[in-house]
Coordinates of C-alpha atoms in Angstrom, one line a residue:
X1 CA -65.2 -81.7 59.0
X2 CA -64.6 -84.8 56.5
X3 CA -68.1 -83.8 54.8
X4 CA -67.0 -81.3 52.4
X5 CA -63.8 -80.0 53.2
X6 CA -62.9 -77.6 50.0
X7 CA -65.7 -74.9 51.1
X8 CA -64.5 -74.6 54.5
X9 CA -61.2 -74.0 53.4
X10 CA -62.0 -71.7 51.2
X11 CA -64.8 -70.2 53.8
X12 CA -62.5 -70.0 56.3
X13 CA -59.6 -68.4 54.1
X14 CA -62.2 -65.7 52.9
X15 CA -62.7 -65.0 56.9
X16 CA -59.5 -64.4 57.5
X17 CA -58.7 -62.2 54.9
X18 CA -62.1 -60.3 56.7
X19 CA -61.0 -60.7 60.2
X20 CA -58.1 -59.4 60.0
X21 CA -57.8 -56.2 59.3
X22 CA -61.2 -56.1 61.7
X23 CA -58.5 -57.8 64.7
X24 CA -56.1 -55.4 63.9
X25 CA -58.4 -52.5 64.0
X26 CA -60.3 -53.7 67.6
X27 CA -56.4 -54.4 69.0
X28 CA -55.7 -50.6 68.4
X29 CA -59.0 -49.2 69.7
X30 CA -58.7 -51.2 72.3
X31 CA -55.7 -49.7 73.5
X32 CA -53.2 -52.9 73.6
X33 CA -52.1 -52.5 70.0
X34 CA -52.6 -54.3 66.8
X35 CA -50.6 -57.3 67.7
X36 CA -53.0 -58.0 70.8
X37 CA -55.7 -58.1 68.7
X38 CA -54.2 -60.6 66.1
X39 CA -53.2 -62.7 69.2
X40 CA -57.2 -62.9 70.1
X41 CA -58.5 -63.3 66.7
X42 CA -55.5 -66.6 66.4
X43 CA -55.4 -68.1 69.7
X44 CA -58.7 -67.3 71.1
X45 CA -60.0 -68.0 67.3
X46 CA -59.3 -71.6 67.4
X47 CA -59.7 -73.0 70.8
X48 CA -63.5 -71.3 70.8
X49 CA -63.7 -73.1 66.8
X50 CA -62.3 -76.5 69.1
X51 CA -64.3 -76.2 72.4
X52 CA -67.1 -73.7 71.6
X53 CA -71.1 -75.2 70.9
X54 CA -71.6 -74.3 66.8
X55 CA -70.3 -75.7 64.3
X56 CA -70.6 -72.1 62.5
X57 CA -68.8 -69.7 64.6
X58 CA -65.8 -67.6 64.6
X59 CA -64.8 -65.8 67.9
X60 CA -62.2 -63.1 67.9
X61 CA -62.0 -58.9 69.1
X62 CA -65.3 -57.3 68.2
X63 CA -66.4 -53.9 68.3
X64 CA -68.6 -54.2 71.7
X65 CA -66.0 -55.3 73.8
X66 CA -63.7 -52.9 72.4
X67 CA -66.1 -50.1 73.9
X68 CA -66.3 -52.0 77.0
X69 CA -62.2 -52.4 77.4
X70 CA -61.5 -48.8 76.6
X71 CA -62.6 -47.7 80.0
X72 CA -61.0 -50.5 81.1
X73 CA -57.3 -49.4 80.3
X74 CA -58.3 -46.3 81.3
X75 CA -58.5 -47.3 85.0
X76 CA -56.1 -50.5 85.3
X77 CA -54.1 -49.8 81.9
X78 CA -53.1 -53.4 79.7
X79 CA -51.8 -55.8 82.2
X80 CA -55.5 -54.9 84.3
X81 CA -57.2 -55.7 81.0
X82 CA -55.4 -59.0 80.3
X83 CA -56.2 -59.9 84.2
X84 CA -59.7 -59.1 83.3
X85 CA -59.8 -61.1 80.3
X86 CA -58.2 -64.2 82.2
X87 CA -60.9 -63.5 85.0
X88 CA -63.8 -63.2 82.8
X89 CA -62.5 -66.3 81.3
X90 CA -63.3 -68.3 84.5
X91 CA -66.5 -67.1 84.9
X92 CA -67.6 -68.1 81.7
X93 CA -66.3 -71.9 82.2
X94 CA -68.4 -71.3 85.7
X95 CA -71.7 -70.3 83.6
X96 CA -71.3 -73.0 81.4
X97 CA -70.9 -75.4 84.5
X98 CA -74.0 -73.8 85.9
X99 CA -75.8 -74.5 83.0
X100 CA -76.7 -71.2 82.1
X101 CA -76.6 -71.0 78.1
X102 CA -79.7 -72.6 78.3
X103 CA -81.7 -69.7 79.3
X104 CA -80.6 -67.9 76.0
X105 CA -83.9 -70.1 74.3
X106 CA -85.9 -67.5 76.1
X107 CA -85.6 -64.8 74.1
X108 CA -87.7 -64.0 72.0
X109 CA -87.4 -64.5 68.2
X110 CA -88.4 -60.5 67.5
X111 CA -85.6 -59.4 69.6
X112 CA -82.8 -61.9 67.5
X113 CA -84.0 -60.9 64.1
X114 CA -84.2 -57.4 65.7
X115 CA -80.9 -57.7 66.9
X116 CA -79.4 -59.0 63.4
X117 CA -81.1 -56.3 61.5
X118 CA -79.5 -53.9 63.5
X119 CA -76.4 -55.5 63.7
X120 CA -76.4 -55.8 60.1
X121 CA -76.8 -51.6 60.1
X122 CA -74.0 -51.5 62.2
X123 CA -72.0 -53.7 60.4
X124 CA -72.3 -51.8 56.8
X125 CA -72.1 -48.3 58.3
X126 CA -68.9 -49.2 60.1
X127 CA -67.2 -49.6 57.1
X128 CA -68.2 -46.1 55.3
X129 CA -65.0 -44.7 56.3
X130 CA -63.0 -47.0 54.0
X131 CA -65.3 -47.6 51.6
X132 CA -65.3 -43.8 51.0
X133 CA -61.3 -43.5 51.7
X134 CA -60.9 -41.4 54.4
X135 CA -59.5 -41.7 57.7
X136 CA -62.0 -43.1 60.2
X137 CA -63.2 -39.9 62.4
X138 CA -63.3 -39.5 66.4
X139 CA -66.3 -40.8 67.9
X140 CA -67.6 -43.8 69.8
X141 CA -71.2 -44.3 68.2
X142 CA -71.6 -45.3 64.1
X143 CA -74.2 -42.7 63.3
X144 CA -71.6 -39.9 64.5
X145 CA -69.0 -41.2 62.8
X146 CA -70.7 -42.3 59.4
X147 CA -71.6 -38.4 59.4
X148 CA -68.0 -37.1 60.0
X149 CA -66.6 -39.3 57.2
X150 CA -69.6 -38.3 54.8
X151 CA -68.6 -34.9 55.5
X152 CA -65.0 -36.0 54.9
X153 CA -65.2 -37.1 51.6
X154 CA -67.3 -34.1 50.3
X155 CA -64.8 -32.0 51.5
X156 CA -61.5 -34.7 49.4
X157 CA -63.2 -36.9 47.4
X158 CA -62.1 -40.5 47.3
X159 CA -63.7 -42.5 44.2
X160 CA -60.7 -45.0 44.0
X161 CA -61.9 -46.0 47.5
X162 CA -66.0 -45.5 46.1
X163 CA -65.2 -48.0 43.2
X164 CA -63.1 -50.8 44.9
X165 CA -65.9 -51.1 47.3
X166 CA -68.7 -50.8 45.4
X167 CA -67.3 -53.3 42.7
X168 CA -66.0 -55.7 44.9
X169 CA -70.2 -55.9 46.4
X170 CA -71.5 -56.2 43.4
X171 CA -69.4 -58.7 42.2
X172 CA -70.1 -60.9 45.7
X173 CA -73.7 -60.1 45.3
X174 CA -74.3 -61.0 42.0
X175 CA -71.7 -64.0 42.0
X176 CA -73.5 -65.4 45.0
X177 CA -77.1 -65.3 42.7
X178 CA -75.1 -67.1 40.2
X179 CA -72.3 -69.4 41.5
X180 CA -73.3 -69.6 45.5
X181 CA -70.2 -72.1 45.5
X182 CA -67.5 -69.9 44.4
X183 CA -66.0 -68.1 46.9
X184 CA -66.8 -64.6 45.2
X185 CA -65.5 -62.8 48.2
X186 CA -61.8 -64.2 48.1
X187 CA -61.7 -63.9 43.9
X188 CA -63.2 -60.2 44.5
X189 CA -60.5 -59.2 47.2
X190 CA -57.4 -60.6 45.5
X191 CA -58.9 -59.2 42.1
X192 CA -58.7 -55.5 43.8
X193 CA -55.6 -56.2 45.2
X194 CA -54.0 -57.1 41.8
X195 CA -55.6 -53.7 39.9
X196 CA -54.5 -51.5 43.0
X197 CA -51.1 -52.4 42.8
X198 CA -51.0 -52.8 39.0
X199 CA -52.1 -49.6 38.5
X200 CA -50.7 -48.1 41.4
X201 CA -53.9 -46.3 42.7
X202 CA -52.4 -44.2 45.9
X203 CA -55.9 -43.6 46.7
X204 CA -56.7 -47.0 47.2
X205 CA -55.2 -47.3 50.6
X206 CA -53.7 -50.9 52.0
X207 CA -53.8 -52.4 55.2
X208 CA -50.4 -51.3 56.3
X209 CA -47.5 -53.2 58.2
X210 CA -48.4 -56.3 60.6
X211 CA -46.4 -57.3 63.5
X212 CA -44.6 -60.6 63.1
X213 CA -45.1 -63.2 65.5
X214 CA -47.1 -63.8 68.4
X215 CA -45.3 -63.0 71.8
X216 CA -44.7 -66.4 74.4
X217 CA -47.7 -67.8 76.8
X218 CA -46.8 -65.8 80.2
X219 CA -48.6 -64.8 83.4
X220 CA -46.6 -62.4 83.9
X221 CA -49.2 -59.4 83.7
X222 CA -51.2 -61.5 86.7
X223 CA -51.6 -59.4 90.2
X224 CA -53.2 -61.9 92.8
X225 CA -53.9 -58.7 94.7
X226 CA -55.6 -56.4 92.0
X227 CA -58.3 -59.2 91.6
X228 CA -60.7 -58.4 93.7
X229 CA -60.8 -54.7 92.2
X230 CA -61.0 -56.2 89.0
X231 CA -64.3 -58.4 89.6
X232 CA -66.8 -56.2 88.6
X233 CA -65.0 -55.3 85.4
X234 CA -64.4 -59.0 84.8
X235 CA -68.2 -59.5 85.4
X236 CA -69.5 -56.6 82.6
X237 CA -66.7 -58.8 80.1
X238 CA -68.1 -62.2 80.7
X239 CA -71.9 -61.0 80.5
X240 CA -70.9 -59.3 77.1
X241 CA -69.0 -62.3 75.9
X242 CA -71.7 -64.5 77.0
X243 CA -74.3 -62.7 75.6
X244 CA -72.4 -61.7 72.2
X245 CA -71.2 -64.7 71.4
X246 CA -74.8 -66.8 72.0
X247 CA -76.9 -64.3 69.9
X248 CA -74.2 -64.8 67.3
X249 CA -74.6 -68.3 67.5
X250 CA -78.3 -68.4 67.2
X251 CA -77.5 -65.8 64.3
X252 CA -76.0 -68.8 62.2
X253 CA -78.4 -71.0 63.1
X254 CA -81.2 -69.0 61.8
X255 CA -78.9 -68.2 58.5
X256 CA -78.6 -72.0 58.1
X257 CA -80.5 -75.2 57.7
X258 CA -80.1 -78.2 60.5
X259 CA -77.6 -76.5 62.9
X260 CA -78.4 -76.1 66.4
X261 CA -76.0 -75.0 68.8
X262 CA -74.9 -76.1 72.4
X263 CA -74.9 -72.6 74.4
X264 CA -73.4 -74.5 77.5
X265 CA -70.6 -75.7 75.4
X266 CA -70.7 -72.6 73.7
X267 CA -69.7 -70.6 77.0
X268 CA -67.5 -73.2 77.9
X269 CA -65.4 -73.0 74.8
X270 CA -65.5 -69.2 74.9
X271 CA -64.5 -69.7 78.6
X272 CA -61.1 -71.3 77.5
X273 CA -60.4 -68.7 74.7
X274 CA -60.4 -65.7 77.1
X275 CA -58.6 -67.8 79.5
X276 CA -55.7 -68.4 76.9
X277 CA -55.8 -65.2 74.8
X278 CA -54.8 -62.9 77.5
X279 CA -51.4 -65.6 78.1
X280 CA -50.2 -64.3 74.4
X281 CA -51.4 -60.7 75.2
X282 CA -54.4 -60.8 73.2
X283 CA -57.7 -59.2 74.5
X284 CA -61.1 -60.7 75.7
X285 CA -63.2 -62.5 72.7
X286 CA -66.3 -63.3 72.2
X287 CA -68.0 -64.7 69.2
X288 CA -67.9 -61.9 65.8
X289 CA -71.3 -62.1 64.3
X290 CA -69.9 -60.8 60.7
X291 CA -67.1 -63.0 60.7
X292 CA -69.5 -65.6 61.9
X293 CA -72.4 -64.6 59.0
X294 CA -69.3 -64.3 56.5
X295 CA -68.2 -67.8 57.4
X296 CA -72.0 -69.1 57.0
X297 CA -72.7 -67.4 53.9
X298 CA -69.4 -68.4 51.8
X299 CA -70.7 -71.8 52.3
X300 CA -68.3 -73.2 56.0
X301 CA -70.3 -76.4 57.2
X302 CA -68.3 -76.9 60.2
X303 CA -65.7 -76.2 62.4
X304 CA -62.8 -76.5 59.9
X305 CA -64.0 -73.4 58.5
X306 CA -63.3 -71.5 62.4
X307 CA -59.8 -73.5 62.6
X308 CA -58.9 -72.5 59.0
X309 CA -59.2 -68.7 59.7
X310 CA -57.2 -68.8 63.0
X311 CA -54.8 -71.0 60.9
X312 CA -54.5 -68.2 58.1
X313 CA -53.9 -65.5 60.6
X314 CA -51.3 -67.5 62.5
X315 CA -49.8 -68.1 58.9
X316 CA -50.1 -64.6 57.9
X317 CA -48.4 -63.5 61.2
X318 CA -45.3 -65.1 60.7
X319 CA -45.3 -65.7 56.9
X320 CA -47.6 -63.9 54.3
X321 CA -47.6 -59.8 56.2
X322 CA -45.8 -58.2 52.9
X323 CA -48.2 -59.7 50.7
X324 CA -52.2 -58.9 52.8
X325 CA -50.7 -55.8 53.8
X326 CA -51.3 -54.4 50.2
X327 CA -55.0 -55.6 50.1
X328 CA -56.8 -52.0 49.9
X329 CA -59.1 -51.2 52.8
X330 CA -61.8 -50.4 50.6
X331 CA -62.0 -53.7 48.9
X332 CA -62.6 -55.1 52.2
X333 CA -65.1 -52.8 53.3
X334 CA -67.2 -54.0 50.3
X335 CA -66.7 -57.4 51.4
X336 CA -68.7 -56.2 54.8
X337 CA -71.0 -54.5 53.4
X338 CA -72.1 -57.3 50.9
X339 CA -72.0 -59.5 54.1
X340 CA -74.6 -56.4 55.6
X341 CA -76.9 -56.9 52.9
X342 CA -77.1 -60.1 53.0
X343 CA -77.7 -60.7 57.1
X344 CA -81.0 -59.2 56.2
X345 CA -83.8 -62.5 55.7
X346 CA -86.3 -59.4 54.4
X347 CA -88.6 -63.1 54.4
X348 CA -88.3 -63.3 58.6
X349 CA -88.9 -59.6 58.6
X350 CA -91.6 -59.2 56.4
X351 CA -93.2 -62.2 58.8
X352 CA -92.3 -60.9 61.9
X353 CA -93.8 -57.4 61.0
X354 CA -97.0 -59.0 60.2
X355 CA -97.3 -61.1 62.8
X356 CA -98.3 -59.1 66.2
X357 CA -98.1 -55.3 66.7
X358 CA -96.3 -57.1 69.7
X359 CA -93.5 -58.2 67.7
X360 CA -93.4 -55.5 65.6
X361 CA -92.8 -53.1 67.9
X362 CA -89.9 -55.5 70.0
X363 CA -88.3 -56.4 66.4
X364 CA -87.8 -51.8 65.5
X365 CA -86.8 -51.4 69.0
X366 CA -84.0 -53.5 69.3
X367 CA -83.0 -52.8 65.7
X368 CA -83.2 -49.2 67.1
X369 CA -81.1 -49.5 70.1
X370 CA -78.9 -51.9 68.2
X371 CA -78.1 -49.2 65.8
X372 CA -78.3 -45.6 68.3
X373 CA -76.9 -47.5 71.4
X374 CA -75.2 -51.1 71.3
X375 CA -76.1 -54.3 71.5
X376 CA -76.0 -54.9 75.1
X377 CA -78.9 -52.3 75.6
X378 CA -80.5 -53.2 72.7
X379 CA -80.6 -56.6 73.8
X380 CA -81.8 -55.5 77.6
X381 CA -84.5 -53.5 76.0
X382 CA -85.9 -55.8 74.0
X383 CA -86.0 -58.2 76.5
X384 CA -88.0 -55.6 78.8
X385 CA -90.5 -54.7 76.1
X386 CA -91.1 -58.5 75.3
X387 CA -91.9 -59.3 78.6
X388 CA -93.8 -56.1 79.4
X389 CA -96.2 -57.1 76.5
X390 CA -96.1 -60.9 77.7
X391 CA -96.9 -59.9 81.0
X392 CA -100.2 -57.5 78.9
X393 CA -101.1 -60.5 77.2
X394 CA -101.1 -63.1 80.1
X395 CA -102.8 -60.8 82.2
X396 CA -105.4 -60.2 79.8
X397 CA -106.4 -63.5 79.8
X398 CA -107.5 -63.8 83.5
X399 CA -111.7 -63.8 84.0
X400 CA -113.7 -63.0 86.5
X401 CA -117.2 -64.6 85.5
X402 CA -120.4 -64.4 87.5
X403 CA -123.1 -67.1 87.2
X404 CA -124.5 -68.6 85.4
X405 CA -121.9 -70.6 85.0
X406 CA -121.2 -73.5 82.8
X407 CA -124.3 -75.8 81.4
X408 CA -124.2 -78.6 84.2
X409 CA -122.1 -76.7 86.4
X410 CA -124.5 -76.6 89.0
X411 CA -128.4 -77.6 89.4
X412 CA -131.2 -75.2 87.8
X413 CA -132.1 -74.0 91.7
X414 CA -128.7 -72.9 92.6
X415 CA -128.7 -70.7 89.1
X416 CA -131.0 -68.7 91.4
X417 CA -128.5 -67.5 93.3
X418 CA -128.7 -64.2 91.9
X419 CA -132.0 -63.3 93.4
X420 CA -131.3 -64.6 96.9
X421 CA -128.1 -62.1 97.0
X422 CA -125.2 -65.0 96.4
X423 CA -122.8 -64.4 93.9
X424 CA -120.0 -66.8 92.7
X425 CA -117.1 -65.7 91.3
X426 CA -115.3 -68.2 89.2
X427 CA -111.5 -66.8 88.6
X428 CA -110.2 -67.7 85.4
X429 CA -106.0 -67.7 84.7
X430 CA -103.6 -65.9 86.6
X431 CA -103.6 -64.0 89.4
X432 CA -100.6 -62.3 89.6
X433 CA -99.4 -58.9 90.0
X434 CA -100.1 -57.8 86.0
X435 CA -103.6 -58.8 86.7
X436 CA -104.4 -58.6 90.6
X437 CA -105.8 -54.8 90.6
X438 CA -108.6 -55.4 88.3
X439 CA -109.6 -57.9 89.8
X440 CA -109.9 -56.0 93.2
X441 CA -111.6 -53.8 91.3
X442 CA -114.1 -55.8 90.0
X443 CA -115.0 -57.6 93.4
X444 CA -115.5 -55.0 95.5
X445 CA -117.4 -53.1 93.2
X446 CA -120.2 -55.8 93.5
X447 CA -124.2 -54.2 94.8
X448 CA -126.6 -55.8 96.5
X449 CA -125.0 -58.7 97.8
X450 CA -125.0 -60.3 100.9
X451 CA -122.5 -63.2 100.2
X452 CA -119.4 -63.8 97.7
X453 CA -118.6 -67.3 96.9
X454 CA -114.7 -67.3 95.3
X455 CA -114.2 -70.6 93.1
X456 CA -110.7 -70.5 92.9
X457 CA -110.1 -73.7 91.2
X458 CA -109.2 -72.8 87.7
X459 CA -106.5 -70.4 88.8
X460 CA -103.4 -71.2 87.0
X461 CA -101.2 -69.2 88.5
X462 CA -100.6 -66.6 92.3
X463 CA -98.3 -64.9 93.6
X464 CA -98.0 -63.0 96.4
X465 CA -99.1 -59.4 95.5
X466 CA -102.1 -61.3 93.5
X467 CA -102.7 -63.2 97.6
X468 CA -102.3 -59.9 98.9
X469 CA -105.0 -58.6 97.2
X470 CA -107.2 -61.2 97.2
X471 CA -107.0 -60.9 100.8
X472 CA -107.8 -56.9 100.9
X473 CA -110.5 -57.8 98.8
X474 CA -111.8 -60.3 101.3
X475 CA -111.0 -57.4 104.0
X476 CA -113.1 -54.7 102.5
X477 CA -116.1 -56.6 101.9
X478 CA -116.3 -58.0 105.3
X479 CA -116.1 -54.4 106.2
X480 CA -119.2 -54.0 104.0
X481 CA -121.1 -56.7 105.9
X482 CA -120.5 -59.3 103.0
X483 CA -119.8 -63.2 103.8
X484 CA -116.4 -64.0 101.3
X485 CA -116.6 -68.3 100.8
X486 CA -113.7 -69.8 99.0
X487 CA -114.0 -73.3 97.1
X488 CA -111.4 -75.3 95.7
X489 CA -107.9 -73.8 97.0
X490 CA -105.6 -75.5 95.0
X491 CA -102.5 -77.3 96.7
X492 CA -100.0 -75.2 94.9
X493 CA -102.5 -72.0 96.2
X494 CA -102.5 -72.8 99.4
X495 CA -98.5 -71.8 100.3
X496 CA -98.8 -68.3 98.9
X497 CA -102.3 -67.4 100.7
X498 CA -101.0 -69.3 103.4
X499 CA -97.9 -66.5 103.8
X500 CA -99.5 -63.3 103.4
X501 CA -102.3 -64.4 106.0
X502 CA -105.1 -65.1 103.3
X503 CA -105.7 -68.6 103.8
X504 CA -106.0 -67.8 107.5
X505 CA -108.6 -65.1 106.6
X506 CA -110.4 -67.9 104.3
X507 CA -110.5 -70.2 106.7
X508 CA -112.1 -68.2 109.3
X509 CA -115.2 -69.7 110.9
X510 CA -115.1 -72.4 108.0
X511 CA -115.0 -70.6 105.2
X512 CA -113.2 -72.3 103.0
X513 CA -114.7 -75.6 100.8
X514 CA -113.7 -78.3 98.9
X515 CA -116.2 -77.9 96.2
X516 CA -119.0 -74.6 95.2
X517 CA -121.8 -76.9 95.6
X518 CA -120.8 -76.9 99.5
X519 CA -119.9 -73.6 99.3
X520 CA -123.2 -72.6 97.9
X521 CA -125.2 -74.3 100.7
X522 CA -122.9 -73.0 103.2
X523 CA -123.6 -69.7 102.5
X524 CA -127.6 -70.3 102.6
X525 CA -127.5 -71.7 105.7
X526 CA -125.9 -68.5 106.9
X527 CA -128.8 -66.5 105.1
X528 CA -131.4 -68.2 107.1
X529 CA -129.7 -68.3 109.9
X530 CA -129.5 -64.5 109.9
X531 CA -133.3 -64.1 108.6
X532 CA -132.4 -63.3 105.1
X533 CA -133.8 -66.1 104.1
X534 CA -137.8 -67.9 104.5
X535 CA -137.1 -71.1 105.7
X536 CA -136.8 -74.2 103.4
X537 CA -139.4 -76.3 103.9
X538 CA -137.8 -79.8 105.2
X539 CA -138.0 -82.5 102.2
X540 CA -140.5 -85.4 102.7
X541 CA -139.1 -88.9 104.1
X542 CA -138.1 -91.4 102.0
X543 CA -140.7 -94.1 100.7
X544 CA -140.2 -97.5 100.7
X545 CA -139.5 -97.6 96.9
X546 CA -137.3 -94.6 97.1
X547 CA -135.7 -96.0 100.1
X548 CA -134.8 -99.4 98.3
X549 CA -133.3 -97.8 95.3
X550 CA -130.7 -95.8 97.6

């Protein structure tokens, strides 16, 4: 915080002047009023900048858990939202106990930049109202409502609104290009500000009246006995907040150079926020991704930055309200939609793209989702697709090779196997359920063969339904009059075939071998024992020469 303290006070000013008519806005759609959100965005603000895992992120009201609480107070009304933030609160602090942020380095890189590109969508259309100047329309998703507002302004044009938003982009675009350490954003803002009021442009319509003060810590709204009906509720919050506020993290990590955040700490700092906002009447928080890329991209290098825009707001609260409430909407909305434009790394996408058809394909349909549903099911999407298409590609990688095998895998005479009706099977990579059926497939589709020798030692991985069809594989050819041998079970093989009854099957009348070499002998003796076979002739004795050397 020591290391260059002017550009997080000026990053985190410029985020407060963005958050709040954003925490404002989310209060009143959630249904608990402006001043609830303004309590979130202060208090919840600067314990998660305090406690929370980056360096780079600002928590606060966002627009996903505003859809999520609207239901919410439908069902419980405010005091059974508050009770659900506190609630959701404790299970975060739980998760972060558990350990569970760490899981969030599983997903994949195509679903984040996937995510932020659609986010980024989301972002600039949200603020079309305002930068066009009308009032923001009915409707729950952006596309919906981008459309009513278009249709809005060609019905009453607004190009006060059109110019302050347009201009105040432009100049935080091309400013950035030029001075990256100016704070563009701030200077463009208070510039609008200034020409609205000096001209007195009607059409360029300001924030409006903020409530004074934030209300006394109380528990007051607390029903011990409502808590159990609130748990599921409380569950969908922390999951959101949890997931939000991680993916917004990674988000400024991959905006920035050398920061890394803790998730743990990350949930466990989020934990404390929703456990204290609700005390001051404020709703559940998670960490704001375009607060968070604002804050990143007007140059904050740590947490002062976060504790400077919950300072600002707490400041405005009781002090400066006359004075933001005349900062024009529109002017802000071009602030957000610069900030849109520039959460797109076109570099990350363009690589992405070309990478896999794989990652392609996960990167447009979580954008997708992100943009036509939220960003929870975008999220859950992309997840399934990526591991749909992992699950293709492991799978493809498992072999079922028939000797010849290897150069010195086994002596020239037993590469005769072939014409005396033994076949080995080596299994190469997994067997698991992605991969199991052709496999089965493959076995039992084997002609002319009196024996099947399964080497079973470069299998990386099993589980059951891959043993369970191993073992139906063994099933039918025995019911085709074929001997199935098995050589080197692996330990960590032998507890899956072992508990859906293959191992037993393996094992029957000594079927199962330490190495293919014994197997392979094993299963001539059996052919000459049944006649199959001519009879070896039995090797000469030793000579004395011979007999010395062994």
């Amino acid at each position: 915080m020591r290391r260059d303290p002017r550009r997080d006070l000026l990053a985190g000013l410029t985020v407060a002047v963005v958050a709040l008519p954003l925490a404002l806005g989310f209060g009143v759609s959630s249904g608990l009023g402006a001043a609830a959100g303004l309590a979130t965005a202060v208090v919840a603000g600067a314990l998660a900048a305090v406690f929370g895992g980056s360096n780079l992120q600002v928590s606060g009201p966002t627009g996903a858990m505003t859809v999520v609480l609207v239901p919410i107070v439908g069902a419980y009304g405010p005091t059974g939202v508050l009770t659900v933030g506190l609630m959701a609160g404790v299970l975060l602090v739980a998760l972060a106990a558990l350990g569970a942020g760490r899981y969030m380095r599983y997903v994949p890189a195509p679903v984040v930049e996937g995510f932020t590109l659609g986010i980024a969508c989301v972002i600039g259309l949200q603020q079309i109202p305002n930068a066009l100047g009308v009032p923001k329309p009915e409707g729950d998703r952006v596309l919906v409502v981008t459309w009513r507002a278009a249709e809005a302004f060609v019905r009453n044009p607004n190009w006060t609104a059109v110019g302050f938003a347009v201009a105040v982009a432009v100049v935080m675009l091309a400013g950035t290009r030029w001075r990256p350490s100016l704070p563009f954003s701030l200077l463009a803002v208070a510039a609008a500000t200034a020409v609205a009021q000096l001209f007195s442009l009607e059409a360029a319509t300001p924030i409006g009246a903020l409530p004074a003060g934030l209300p006394a810590p109380s528990l007051a709204f607390l029903d011990p006995g409502s808590l159990s009906t609130l748990f599921a509720p409380a569950m969908a919050v922390a999951a959101l907040a949890a997931l939000e506020s991680l993916l917004s993290a990674s988000v400024a990590d991959g905006m920035t150079v050398g920061h890394r955040h803790d998730p743990d700490r990350e949930l466990f700092g989020q934990g404390l926020a929703n456990i204290a906002a609700p005390l001051f009447g404020g709703v559940p928080a998670t960490g704001a991704i375009a607060r968070t890329a604002v804050n990143v991209r007007t140059g904050a290098g740590s947490r002062l930055a976060a504790l400077t825009h919950a300072a600002v707001l707490a400041a405005i609260v009781f002090a400066a309200a006359p004075l933001v409430s005349r900062i024009p909407l529109a002017a802000l909305a071009g602030v957000l939609l610069a900030t849109a434009i520039r959460m797109v790394e076109t570099g990350s996408l363009r690589a992405m793209a070309k990478a896999t058809r794989s990652d392609a394909l996960i990167l447009v349909l979580t954008a997708v989702a992100t943009l036509a549903l939220d960003l929870v099911y975008a999220v859950i999407i992309g997840l399934a697709v990526a591991g749909v298409l992992a699950l293709r590609a492991v799978a493809k990688q498992a072999r079922f090779d028939q000797v010849p095998l290897d150069q010195g895998d086994h002596s020239a005479e037993e590469h005769a196997l072939l014409a005396e009706h033994i076949v080995a099977y080596r299994i190469d990579g997994p067997l698991f359920f992605a991969a199991a059926h052709r496999f089965l497939l493959e076995l039992t589709d084997v002609a002319d063969v009196r024996v099947v020798i399964l080497r079973m030692s470069r299998i990386s991985t099993m589980d059951a339904t891959g043993a369970l069809l191993l073992k139906d594989a063994v099933e039918k050819l025995r019911r085709r009059g074929i001997l199935v041998l098995a050589s080197a079970i692996r330990p960590g093989q032998r507890q899956v075939l072992d508990s859906v009854g293959a191992l037993e099957l393996l094992r029957h009348e000594g079927r199962e071998y330490a190495t293919t070499p014994e197997a392979i002998r094993a299963a001539r003796d059996h052919l000459h024992t049944a006649g199959l076979l001519p009879a070896r002739p039995s090797p000469p004795p030793p000579t004395a020469g011979q007999e010395a050397a062994r």
